[in-house]
Every structure is written in C-alpha cells, then in structure tokens.
Short mmCIF file of C-alpha atoms in Angstrom, two decimals:
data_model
loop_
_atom_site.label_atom_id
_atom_site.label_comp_id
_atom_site.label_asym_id
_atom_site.label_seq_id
_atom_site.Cartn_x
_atom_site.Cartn_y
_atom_site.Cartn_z
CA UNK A 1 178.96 47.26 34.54
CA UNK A 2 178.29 47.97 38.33
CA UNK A 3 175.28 46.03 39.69
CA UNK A 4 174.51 47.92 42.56
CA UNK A 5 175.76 51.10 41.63
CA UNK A 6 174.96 54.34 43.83
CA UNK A 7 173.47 51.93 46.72
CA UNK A 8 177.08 50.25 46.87
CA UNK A 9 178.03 51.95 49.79
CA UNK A 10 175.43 52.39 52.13
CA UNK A 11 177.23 53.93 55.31
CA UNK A 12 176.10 57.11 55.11
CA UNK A 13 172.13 55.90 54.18
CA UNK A 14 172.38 53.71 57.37
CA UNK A 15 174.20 56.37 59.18
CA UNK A 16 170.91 59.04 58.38
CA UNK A 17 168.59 56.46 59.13
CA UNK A 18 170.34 55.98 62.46
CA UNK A 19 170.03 59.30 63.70
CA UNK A 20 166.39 59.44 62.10
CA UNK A 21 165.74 56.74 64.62
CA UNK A 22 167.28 58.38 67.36
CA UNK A 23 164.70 61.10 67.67
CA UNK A 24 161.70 58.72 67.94
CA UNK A 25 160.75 57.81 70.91
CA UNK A 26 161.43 54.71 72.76
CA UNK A 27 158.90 51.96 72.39
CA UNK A 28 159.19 51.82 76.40
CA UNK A 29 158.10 55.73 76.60
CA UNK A 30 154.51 56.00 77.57
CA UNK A 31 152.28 57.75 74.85
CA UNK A 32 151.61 61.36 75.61
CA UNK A 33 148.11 62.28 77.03
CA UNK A 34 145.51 63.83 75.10
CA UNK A 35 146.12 67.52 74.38
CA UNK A 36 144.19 69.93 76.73
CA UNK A 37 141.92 71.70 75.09
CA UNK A 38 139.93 74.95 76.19
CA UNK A 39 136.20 73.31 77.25
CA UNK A 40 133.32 75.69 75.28
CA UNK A 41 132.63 78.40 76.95
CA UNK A 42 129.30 79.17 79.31
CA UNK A 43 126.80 82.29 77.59
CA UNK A 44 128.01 85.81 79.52
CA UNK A 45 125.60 85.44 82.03
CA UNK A 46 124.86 89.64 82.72
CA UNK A 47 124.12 90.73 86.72
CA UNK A 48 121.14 92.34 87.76
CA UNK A 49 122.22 96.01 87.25
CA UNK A 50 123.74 95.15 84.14
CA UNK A 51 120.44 94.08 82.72
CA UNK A 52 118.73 96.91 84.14
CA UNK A 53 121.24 99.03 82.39
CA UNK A 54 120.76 97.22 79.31
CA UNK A 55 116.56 97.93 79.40
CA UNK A 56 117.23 101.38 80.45
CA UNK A 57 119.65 102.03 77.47
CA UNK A 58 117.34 100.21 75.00
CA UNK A 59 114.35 102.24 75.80
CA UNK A 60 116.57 105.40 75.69
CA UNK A 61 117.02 104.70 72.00
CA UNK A 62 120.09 102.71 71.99
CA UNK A 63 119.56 99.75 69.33
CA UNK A 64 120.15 95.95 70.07
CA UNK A 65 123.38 96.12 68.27
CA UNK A 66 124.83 99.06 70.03
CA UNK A 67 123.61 96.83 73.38
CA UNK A 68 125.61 94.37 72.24
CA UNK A 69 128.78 95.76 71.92
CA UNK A 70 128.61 97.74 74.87
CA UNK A 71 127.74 94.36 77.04
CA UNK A 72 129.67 91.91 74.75
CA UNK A 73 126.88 90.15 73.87
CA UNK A 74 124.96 88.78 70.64
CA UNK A 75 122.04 91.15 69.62
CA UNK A 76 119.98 87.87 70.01
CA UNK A 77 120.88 87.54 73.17
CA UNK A 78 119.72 91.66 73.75
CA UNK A 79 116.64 90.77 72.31
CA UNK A 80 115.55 87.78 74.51
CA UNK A 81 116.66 89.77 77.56
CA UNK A 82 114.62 92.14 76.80
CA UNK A 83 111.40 90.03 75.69
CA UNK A 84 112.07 87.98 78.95
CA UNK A 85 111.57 91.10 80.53
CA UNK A 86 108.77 92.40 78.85
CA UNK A 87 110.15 95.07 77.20
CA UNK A 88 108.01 96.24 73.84
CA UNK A 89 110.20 95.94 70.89
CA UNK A 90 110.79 98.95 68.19
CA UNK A 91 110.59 97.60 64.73
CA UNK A 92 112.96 100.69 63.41
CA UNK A 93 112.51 98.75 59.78
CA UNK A 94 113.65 101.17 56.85
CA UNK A 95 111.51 104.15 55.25
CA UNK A 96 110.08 104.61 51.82
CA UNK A 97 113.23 106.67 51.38
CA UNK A 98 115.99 104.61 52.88
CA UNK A 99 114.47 101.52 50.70
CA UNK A 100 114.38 103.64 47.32
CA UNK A 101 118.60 104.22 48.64
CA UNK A 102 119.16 100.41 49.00
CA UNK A 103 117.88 99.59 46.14
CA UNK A 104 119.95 102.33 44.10
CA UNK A 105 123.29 101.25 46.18
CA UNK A 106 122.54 97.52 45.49
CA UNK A 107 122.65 98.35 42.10
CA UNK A 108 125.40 100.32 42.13
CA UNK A 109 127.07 96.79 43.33
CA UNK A 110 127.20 97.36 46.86
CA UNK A 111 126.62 94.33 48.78
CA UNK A 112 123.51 93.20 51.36
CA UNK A 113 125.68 93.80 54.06
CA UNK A 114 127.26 96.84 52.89
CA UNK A 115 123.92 98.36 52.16
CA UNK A 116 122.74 97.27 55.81
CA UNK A 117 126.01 98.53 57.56
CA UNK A 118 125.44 101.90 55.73
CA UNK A 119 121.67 102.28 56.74
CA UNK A 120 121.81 101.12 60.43
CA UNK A 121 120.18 97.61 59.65
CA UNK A 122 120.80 94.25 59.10
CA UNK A 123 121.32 92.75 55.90
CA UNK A 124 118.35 90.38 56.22
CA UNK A 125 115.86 93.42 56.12
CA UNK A 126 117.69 95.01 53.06
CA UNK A 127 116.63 91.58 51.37
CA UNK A 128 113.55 91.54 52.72
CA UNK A 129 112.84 94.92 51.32
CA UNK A 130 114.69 94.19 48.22
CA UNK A 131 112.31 91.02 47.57
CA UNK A 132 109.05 92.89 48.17
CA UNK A 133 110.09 95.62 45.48
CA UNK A 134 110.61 92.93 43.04
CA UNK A 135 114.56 93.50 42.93
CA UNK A 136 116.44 90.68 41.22
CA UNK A 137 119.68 89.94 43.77
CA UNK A 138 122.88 88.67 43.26
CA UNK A 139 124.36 85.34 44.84
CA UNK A 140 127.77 85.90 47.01
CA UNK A 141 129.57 85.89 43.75
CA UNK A 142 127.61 88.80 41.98
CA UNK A 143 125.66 86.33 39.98
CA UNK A 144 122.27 86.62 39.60
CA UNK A 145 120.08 84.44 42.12
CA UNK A 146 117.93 81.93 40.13
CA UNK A 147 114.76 81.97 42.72
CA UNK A 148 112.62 78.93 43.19
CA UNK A 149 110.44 78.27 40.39
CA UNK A 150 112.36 79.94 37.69
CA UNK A 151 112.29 77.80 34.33
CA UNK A 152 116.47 78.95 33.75
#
C-alpha cells in the first residue's frame, strides 16, 4: 500500500503554484492608488433665458413633466423654479370621468403607474383618488394592501 499516493510526485503541483506566484506582485511594488471615481455631480444649474423659457412654456400649457424633459431636469426641480419665481401653479388633478377610468383600469389589473402614464398624471394622484373612493389597492406584488388598522 502507497502512503502518499497521488501527492507522491509533486513537480507539477509546485510547478502551478510557481507560476501562480509569478503573477502576484512583488512585495517591493508599491500598492496601487485608490481608483478614481466620477465626484457627484452639481444640480443643472439653467441660464436666465432658459428659465424664462421654461415660465413661458409652463404658462403656455406645457406641464412640469414635459418641462422636464425638454430642459433635462426633475419635475421637482420645474416646480421650485417656478414657485421661486412666483409663478401660480395649475392643479390639472383628474375629472369625475378620468377617476371613474382609473378605477375601472386598476381593476382591470393595470398598475398605479400604468394608470397614471395613461391619464397624463402621476401615480401618486391615481392613489390619492383611488383612496378617497374607497378602492382597496394592491401591494407591488398584486396582493391586496392590508391598511393601518385592519384586524387581518
């Protein structure tokens, strides 16, 4: 019976571990400096007549989100602009109508944001609106929300 058996003859283990050792780097090489990385970004700060471009197209009916892609900004950031500059806000909201259509496409399956996208709103309002007609909605899995205060 062979005592050592397959580690016998170890030339070609030391052999790989050789080469292995060959591509680290010397103990005498200096260790690499930190990786560069991109510092965050400053807000788009928009000129002047870019602003003034941006009140004249909200109060020609263009909405905050359409401002924002056209300037490549956040609608937030459309909105304070235009608050800062005293601009009165439209509230475009939904109508009876539009709400009695979010609540059929909800149940249909359709999601908040789907419902939102196909309206011309956010998703937040379709919940809002959702929520004061006493629909029951869904979690991001389809699930039913359990709401605060419910004894399931």
């Amino acid at each position: 019976m062979e005592v050592r058996g397959a580690y016998s003859n170890i030339k070609d283990q030391v052999r790989a571990l050789e080469e292995l050792r060959e591509k680290l780097p010397s103990l005498d090489t200096p260790e690499p400096t930190s990786t560069k990385r991109d510092r965050p970004r400053r807000a788009r700060q928009l000129r002047t007549d870019q602003i003034e471009q941006l009140i004249a197209g909200y109060q020609a009916g263009a909405t905050v989100y359409e401002l924002g892609d056209r300037f490549g900004i956040e609608r937030r950031t459309v909105s304070n602009i235009l608050h800062r500059h005293g601009v009165p806000m439209r509230r475009r909201g939904l109508s009876p109508d539009q709400v009695d259509d979010a609540i059929y496409l909800y149940k249909l399956g359709w999601s908040l944001a789907r419902v939102g996208d196909h309206l011309g709103v956010n998703h937040t309002t379709v919940l809002t609106k959702l929520r004061e007609r006493g629909i029951p909605t869904r979690d991001t899995h389809g699930r039913p929300r359990i709401e605060a205060g419910d004894p399931r």
